mmCIF file of N, CA and C in Angstrom:
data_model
loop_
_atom_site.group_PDB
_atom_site.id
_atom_site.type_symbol
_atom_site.label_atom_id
_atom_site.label_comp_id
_atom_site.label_asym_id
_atom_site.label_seq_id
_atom_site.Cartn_x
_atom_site.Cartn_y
_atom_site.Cartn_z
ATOM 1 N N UNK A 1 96.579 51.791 93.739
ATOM 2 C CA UNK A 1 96.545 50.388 94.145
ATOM 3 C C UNK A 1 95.411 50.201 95.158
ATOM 4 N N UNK A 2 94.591 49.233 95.328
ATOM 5 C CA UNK A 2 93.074 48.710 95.512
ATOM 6 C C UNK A 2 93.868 47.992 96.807
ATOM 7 N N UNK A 3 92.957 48.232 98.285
ATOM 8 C CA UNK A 3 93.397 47.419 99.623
ATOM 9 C C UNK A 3 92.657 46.123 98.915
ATOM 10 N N UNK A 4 92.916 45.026 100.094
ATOM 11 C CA UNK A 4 92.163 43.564 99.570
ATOM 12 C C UNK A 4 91.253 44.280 100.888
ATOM 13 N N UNK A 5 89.839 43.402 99.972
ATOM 14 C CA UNK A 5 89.125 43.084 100.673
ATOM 15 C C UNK A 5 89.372 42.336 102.475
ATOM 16 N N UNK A 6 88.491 42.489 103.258
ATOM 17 C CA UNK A 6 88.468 42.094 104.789
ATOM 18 C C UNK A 6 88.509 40.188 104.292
ATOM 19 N N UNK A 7 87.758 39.842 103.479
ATOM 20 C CA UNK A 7 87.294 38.508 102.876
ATOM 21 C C UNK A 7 88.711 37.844 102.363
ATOM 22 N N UNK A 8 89.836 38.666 101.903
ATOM 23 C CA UNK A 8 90.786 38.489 101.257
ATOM 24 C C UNK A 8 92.040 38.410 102.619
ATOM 25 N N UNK A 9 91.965 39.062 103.451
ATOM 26 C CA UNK A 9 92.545 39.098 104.284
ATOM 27 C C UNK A 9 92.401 37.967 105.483
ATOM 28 N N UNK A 10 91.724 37.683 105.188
ATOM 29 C CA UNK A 10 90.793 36.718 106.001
ATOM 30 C C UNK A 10 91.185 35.279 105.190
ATOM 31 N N UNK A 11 90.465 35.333 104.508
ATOM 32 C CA UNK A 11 91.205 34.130 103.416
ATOM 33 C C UNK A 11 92.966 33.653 103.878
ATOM 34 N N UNK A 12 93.608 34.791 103.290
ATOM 35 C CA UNK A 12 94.975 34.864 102.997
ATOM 36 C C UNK A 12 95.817 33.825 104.629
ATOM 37 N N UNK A 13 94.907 34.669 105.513
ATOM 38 C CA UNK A 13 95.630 34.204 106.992
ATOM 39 C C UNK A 13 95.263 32.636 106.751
ATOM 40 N N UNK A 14 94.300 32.144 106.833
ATOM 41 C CA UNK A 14 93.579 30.809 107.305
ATOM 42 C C UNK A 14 94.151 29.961 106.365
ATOM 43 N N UNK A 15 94.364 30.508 105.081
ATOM 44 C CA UNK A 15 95.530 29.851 103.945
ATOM 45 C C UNK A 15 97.000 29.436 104.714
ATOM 46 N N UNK A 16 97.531 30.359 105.380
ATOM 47 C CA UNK A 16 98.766 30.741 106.185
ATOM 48 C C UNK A 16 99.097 29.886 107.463
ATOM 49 N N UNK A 17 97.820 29.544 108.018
ATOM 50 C CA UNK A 17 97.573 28.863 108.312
ATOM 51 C C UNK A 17 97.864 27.235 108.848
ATOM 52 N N UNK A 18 96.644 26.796 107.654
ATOM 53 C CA UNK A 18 96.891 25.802 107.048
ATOM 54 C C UNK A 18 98.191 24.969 106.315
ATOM 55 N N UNK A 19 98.607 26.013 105.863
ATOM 56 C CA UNK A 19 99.906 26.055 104.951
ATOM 57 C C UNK A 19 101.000 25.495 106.150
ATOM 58 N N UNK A 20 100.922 26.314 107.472
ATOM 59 C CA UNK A 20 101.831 25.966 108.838
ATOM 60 C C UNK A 20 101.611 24.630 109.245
ATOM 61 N N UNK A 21 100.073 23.957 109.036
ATOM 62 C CA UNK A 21 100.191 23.077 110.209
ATOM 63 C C UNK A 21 101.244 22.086 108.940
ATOM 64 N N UNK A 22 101.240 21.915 107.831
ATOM 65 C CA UNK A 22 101.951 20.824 107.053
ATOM 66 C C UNK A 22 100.940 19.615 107.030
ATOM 67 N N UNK A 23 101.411 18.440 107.112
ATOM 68 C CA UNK A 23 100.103 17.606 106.735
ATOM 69 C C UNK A 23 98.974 17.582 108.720
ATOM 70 N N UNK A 24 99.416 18.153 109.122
ATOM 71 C CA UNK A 24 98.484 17.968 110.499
ATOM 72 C C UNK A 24 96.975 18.388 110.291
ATOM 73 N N UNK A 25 95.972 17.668 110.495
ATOM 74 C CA UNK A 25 94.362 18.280 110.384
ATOM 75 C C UNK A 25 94.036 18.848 110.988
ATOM 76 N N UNK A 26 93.518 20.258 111.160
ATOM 77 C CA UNK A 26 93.423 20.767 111.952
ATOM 78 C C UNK A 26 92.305 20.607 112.745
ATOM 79 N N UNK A 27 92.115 20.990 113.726
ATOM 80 C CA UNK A 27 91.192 20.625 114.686
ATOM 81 C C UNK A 27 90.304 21.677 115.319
ATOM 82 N N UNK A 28 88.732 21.620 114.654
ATOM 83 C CA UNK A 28 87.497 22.568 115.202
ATOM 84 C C UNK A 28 87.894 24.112 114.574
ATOM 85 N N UNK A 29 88.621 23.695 113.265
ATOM 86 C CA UNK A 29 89.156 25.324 112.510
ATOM 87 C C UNK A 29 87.865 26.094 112.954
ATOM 88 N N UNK A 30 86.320 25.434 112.021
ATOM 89 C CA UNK A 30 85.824 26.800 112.198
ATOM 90 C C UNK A 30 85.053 27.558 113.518
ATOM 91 N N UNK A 31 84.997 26.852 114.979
ATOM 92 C CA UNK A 31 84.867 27.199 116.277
ATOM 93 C C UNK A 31 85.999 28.307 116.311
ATOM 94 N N UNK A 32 87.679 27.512 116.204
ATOM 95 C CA UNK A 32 88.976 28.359 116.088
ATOM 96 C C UNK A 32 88.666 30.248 115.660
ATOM 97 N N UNK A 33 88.473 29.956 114.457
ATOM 98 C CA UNK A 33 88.710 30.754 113.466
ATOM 99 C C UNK A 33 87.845 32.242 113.808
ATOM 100 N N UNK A 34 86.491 31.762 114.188
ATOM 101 C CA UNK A 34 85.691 32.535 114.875
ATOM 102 C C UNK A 34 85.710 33.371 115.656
ATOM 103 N N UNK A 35 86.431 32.403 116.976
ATOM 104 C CA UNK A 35 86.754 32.536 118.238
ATOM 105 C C UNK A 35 88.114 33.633 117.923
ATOM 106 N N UNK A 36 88.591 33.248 117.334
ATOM 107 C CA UNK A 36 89.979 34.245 117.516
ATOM 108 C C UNK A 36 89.702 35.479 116.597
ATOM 109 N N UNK A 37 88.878 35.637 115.288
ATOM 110 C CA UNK A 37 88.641 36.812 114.349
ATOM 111 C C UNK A 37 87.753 37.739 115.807
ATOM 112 N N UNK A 38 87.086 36.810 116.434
ATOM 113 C CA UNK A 38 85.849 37.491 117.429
ATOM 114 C C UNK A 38 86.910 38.272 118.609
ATOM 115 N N UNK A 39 87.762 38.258 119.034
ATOM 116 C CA UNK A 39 88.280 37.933 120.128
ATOM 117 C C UNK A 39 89.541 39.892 119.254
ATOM 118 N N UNK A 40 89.863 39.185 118.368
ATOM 119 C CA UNK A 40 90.988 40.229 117.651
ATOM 120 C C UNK A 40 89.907 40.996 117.430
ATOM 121 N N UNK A 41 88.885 41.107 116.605
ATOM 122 C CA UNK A 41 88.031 42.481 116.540
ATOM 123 C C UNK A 41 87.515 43.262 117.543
ATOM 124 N N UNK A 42 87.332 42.790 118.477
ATOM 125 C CA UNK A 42 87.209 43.005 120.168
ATOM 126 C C UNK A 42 88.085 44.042 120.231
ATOM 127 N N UNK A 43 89.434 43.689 120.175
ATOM 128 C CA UNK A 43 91.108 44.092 120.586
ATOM 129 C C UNK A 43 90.750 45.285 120.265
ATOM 130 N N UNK A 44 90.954 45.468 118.817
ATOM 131 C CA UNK A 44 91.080 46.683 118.073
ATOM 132 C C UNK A 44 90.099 47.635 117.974
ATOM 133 N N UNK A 45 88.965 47.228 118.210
ATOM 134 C CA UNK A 45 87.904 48.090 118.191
ATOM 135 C C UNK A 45 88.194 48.746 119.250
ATOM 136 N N UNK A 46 88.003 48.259 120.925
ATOM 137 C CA UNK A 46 88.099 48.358 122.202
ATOM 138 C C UNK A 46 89.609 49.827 122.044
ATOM 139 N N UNK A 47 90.644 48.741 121.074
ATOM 140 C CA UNK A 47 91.922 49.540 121.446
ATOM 141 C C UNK A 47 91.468 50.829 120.706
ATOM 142 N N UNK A 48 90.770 51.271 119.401
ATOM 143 C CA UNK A 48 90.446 52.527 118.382
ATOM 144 C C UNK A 48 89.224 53.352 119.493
ATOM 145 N N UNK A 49 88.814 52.587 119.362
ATOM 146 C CA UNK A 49 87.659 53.549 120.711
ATOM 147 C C UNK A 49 88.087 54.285 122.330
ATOM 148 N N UNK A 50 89.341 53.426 122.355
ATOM 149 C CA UNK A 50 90.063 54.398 123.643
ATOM 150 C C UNK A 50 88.958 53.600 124.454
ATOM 151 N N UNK A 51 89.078 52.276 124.789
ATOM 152 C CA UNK A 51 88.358 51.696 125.692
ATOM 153 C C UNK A 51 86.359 51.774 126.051
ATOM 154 N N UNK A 52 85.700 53.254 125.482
ATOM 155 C CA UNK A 52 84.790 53.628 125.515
ATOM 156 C C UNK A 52 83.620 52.450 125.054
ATOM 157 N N UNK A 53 83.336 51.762 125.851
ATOM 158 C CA UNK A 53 82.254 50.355 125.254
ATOM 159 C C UNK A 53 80.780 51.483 124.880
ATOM 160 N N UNK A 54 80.325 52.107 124.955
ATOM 161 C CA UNK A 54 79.272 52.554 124.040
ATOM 162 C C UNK A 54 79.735 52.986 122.613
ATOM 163 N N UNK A 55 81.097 53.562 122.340
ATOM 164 C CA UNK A 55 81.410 53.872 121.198
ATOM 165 C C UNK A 55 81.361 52.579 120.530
ATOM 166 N N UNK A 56 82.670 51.630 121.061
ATOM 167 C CA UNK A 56 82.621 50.424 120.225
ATOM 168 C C UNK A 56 81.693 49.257 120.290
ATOM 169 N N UNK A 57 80.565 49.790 121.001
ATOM 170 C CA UNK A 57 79.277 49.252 120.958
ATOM 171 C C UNK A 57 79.120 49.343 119.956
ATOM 172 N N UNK A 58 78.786 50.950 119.241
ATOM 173 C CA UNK A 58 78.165 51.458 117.873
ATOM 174 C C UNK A 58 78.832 50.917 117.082
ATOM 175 N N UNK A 59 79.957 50.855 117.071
ATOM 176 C CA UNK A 59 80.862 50.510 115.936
ATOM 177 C C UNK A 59 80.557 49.098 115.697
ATOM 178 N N UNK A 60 80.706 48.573 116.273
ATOM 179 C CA UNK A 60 80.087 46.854 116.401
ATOM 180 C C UNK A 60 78.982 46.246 115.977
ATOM 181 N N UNK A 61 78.043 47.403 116.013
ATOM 182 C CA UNK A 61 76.773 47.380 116.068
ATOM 183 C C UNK A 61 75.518 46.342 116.967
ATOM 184 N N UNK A 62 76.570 46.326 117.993
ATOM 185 C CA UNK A 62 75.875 45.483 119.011
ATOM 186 C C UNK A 62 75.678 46.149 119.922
ATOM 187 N N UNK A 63 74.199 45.704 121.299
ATOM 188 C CA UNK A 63 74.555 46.318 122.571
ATOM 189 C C UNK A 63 75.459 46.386 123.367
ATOM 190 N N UNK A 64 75.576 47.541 124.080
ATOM 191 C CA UNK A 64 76.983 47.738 124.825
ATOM 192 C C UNK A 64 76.557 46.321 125.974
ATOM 193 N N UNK A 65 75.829 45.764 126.572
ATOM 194 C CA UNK A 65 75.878 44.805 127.350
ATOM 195 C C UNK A 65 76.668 43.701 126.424
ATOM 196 N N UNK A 66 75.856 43.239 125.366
ATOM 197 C CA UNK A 66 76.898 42.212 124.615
ATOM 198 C C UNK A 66 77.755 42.713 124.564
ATOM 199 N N UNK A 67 78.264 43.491 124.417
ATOM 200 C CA UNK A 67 80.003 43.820 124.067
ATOM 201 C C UNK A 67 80.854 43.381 125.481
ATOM 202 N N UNK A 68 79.923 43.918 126.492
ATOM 203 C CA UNK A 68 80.709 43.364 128.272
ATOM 204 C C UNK A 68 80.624 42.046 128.008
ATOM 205 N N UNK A 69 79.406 41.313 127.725
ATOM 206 C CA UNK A 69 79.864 39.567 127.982
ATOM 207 C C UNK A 69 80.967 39.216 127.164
ATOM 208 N N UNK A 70 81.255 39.357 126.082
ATOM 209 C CA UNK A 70 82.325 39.194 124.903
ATOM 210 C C UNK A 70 82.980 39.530 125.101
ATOM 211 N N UNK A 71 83.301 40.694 126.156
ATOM 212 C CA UNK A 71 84.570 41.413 126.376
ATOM 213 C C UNK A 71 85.150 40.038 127.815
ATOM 214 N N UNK A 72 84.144 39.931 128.615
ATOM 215 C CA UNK A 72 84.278 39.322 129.832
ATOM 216 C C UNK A 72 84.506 37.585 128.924
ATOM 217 N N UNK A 73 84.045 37.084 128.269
ATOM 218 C CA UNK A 73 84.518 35.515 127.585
ATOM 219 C C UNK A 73 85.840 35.489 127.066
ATOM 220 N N UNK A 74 86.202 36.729 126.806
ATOM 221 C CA UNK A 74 87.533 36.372 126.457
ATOM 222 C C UNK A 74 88.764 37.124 126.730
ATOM 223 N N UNK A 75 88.442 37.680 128.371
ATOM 224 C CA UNK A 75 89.126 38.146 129.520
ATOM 225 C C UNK A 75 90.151 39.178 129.093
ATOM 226 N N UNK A 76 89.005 40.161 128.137
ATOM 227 C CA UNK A 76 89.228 41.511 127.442
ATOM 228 C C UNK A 76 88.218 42.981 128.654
ATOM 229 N N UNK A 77 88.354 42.558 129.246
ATOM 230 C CA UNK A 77 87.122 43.250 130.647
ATOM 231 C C UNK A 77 88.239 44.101 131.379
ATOM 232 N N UNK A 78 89.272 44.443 131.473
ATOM 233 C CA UNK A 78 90.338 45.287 132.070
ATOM 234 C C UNK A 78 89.250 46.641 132.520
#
């Protein structure tokens, strides 16, 4: 049996979503959506790396400084 795709998973939630608010519009989804996928990949990376910001620098493939501001915007900086 085949995992779903990250795209599928991704999908599936924002479906899940949507599906919650009932007829309510949602408001600035894709700022939202961003902000919180950005914010959860943070989490887990940070949490798989054992806190080490040059590792989950690499992993990220960003500089470890961006990773401090991103970590510090969304008061993931412990």
């Amino acid at each position: 049996m085949s995992r779903p795709s990250l795209h599928d998973c991704v999908r599936s939630v924002v479906e899940e979503y949507l599906d919650d608010l009932h007829d309510e519009a949602p408001l600035a989804l894709h700022e939202r959506v961003l902000a919180e996928a950005e914010r959860a990949l943070l989490q887990t990376v940070m949490q798989r790396a054992e806190g080490r910001r040059v590792v989950a620098a690499a992993w990220l493939g960003i500089n470890r400084n961006t990773l401090t501001k991103k970590l510090q915007r969304y008061g993931l900086d412990n």
